[in-house]
Tab-separated table of C-alpha atoms in Angstrom:
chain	number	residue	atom	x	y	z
A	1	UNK	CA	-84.815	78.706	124.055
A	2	UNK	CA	-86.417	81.956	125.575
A	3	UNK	CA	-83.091	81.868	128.381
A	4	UNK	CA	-80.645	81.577	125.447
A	5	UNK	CA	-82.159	84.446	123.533
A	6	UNK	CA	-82.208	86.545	126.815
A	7	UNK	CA	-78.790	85.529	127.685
A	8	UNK	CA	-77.781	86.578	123.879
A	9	UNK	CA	-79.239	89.844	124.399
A	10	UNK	CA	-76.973	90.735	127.710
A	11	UNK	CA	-73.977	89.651	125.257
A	12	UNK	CA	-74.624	92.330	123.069
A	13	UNK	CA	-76.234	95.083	125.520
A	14	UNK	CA	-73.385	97.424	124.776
A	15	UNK	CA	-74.433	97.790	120.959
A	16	UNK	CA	-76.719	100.917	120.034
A	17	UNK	CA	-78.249	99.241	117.089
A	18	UNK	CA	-81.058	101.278	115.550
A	19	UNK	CA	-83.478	99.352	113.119
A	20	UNK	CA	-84.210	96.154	113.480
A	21	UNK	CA	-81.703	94.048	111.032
A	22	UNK	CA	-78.096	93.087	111.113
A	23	UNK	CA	-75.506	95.788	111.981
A	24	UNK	CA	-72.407	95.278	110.250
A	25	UNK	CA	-69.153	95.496	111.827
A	26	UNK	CA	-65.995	95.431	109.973
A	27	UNK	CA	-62.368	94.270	111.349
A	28	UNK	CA	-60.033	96.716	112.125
A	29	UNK	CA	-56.606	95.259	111.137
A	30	UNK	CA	-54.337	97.525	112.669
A	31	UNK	CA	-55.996	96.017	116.006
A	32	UNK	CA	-56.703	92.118	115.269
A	33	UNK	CA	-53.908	89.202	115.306
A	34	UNK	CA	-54.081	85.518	116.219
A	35	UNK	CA	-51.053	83.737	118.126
A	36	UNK	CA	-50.141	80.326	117.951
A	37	UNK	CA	-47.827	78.588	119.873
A	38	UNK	CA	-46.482	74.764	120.266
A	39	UNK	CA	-44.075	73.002	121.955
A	40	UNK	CA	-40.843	72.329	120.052
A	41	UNK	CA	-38.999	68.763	121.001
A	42	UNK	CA	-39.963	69.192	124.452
A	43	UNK	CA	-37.966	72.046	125.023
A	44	UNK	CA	-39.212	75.114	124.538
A	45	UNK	CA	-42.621	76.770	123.406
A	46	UNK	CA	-42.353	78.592	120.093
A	47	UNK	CA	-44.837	81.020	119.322
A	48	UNK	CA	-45.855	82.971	116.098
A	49	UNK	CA	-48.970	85.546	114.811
A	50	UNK	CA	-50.880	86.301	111.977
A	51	UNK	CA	-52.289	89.315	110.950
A	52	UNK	CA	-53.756	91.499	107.914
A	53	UNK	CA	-57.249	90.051	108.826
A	54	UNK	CA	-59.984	90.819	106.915
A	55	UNK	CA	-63.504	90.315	107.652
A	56	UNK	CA	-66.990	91.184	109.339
A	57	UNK	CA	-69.819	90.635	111.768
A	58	UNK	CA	-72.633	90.621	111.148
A	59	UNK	CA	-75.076	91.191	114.740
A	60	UNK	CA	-78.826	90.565	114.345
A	61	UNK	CA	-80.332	92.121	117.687
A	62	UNK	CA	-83.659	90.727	117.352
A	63	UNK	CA	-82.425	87.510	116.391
A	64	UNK	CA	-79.320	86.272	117.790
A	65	UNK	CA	-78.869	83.047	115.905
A	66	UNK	CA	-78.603	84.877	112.657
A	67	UNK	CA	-75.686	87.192	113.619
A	68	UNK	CA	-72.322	85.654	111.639
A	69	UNK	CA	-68.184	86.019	111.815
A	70	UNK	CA	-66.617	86.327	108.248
A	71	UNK	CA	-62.478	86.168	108.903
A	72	UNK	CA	-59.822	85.733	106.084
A	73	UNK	CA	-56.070	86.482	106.579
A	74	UNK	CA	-53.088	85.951	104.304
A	75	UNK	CA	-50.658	82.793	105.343
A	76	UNK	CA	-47.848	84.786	104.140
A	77	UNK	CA	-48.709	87.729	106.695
A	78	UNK	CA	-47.434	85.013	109.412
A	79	UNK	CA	-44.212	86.094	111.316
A	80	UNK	CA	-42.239	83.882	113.869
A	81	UNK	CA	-39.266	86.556	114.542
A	82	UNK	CA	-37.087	83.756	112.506
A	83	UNK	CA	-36.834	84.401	108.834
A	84	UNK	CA	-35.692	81.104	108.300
A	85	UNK	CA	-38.378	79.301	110.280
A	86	UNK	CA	-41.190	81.568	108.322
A	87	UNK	CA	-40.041	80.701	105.088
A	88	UNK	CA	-39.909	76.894	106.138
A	89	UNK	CA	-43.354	77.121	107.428
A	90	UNK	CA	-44.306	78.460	103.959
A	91	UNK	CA	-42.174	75.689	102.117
A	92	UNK	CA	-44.547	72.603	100.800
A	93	UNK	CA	-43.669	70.887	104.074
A	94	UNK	CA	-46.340	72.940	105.505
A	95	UNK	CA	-48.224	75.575	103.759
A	96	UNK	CA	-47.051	75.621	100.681
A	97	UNK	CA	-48.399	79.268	100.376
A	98	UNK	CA	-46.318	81.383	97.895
A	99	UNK	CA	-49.660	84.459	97.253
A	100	UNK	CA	-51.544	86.760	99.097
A	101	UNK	CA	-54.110	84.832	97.494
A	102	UNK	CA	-53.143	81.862	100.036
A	103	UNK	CA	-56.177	82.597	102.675
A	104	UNK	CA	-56.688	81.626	106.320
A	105	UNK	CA	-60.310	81.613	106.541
A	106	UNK	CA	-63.470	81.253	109.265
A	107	UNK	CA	-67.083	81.057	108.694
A	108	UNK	CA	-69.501	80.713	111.951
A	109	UNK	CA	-72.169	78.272	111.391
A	110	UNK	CA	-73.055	78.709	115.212
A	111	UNK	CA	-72.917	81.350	117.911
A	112	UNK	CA	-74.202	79.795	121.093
A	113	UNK	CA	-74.134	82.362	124.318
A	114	UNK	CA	-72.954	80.940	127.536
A	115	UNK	CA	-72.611	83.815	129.629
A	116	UNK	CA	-73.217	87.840	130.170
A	117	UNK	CA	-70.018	88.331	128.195
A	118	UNK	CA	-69.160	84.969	126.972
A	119	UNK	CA	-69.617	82.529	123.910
A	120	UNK	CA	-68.907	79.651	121.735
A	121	UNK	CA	-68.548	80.281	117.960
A	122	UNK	CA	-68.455	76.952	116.260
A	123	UNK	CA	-67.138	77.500	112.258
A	124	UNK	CA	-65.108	76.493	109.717
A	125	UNK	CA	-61.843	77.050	109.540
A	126	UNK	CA	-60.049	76.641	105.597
A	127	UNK	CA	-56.413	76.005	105.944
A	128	UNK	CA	-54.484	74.945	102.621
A	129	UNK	CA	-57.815	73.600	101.087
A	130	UNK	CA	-58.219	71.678	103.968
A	131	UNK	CA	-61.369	72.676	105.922
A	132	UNK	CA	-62.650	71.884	109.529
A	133	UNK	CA	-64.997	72.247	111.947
A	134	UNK	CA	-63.575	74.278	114.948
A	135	UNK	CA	-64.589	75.916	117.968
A	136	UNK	CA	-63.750	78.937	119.752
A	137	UNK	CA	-64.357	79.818	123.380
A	138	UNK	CA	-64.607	83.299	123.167
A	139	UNK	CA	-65.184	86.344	125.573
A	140	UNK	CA	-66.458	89.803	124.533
A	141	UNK	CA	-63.822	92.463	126.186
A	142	UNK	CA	-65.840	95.668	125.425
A	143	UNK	CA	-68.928	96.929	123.222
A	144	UNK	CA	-69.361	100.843	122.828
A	145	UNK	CA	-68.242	103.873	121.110
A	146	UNK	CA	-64.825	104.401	120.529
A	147	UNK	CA	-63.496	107.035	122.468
A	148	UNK	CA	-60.993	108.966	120.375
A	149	UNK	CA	-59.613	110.382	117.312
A	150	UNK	CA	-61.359	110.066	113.756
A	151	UNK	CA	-62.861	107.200	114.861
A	152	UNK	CA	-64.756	108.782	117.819
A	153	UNK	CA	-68.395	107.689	118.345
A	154	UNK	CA	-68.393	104.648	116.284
A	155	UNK	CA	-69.282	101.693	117.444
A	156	UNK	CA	-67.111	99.217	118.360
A	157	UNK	CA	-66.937	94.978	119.382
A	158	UNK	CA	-63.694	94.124	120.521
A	159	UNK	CA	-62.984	90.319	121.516
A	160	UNK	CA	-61.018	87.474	122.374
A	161	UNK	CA	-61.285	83.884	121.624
A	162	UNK	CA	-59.265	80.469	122.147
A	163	UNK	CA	-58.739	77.181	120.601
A	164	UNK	CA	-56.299	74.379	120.270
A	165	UNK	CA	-55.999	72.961	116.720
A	166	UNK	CA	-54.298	69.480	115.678
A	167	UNK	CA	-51.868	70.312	112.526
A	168	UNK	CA	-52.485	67.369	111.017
A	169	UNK	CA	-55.932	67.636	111.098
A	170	UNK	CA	-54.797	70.240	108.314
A	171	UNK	CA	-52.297	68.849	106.356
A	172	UNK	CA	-49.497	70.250	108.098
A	173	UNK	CA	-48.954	67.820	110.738
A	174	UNK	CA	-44.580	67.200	109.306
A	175	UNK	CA	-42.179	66.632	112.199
A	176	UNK	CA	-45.621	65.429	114.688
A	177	UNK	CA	-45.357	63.927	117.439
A	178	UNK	CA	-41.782	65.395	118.446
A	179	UNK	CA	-43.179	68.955	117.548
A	180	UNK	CA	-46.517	69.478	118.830
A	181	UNK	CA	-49.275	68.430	116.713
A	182	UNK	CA	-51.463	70.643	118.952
A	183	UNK	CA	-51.182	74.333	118.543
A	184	UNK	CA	-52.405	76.615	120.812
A	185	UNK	CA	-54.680	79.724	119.582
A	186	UNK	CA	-55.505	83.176	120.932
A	187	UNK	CA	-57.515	85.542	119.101
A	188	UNK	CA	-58.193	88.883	119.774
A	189	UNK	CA	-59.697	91.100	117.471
A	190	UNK	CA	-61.203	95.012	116.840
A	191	UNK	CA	-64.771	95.553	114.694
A	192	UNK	CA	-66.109	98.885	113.942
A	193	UNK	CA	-69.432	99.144	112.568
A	194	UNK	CA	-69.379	99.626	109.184
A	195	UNK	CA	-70.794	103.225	107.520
């Protein structure tokens, strides 16, 4: 237990945290998308994104275990560079999302350090109604103040994670096995900490 704390601690060394509770870091949306990509029919590998994310961390110093990830993003902010492939993807045969109210959404329930810069975040992940367990590998790129413009001096996370996900496990698993029922996920995302 005391090596996981310790090793929890290096993760984070690059946050200037002040008092002893959790530090809250907000997502920066202009700087935070998730791709996805599959393989269509064997031919080719299509690939899409998401953005608009909102969210937070929270980062307990002193204790680790309680720091969280709060993510939502709207299904209609997905783009594929196809109009007619995003609106088919947000047809009933798949999301069936017609609202910004229609969220993607993560919760951690689990942030387990495996490394000086590395991580697994297990949460769940609400698709459609449909919610799962999932886990992302995930690597912290940089911790510090940001360097520039009105933002100078804040403090900033900025990460990326992986994960594969089975569509069907969602719901959305139409056209599977010829189109991939596993989809491919990178993350990458931008937190400042919060006034």
């Amino acid at each position: 237990m005391l090596k996981k704390v310790l090793m929890t601690a290096i993760f984070f060394s690059g946050i200037s945290v002040a008092v002893a509770e959790p530090v809250k870091f907000e997502l920066d949306a202009s700087h935070s998308q998730i791709i996805f990509s599959y393989n269509h029919l064997g031919f080719s590998t299509t690939t899409g994104m998401f953005s608009g994310f909102e969210g937070e961390i929270l980062f307990d110093q002193e204790n680790p275990a309680n720091s969280s990830v709060k993510v939502a993003m709207p299904v209609l902010s997905m783009f594929t560079g196809w109009e007619a492939r995003d609106q088919h993807f947000l047809s009933d045969d798949f999301f069936g999302a017609t609202t910004d109210n229609d969220l993607i959404e993560f919760t951690s329930t689990l942030i387990e350090v495996t490394g000086e810069n590395t991580a697994i975040i297990t949460g769940d992940l609400s698709i459609v109604g449909v919610i799962q367990p999932v886990v992302l590998q995930t690597t912290l790129n940089k911790a510090g103040p940001f360097p520039f413009g009105p933002k100078a001096g804040t403090q900033t996370l900025g990460f990326d994670a992986t994960t594969t996900l089975k569509r069907s496990d969602f719901n959305l698993g139409k056209f599977s096995p010829a189109v991939s029922d596993a989809v491919e996920i990178q993350i990458s995302i931008e937190a400042l900490q919060a006034d």
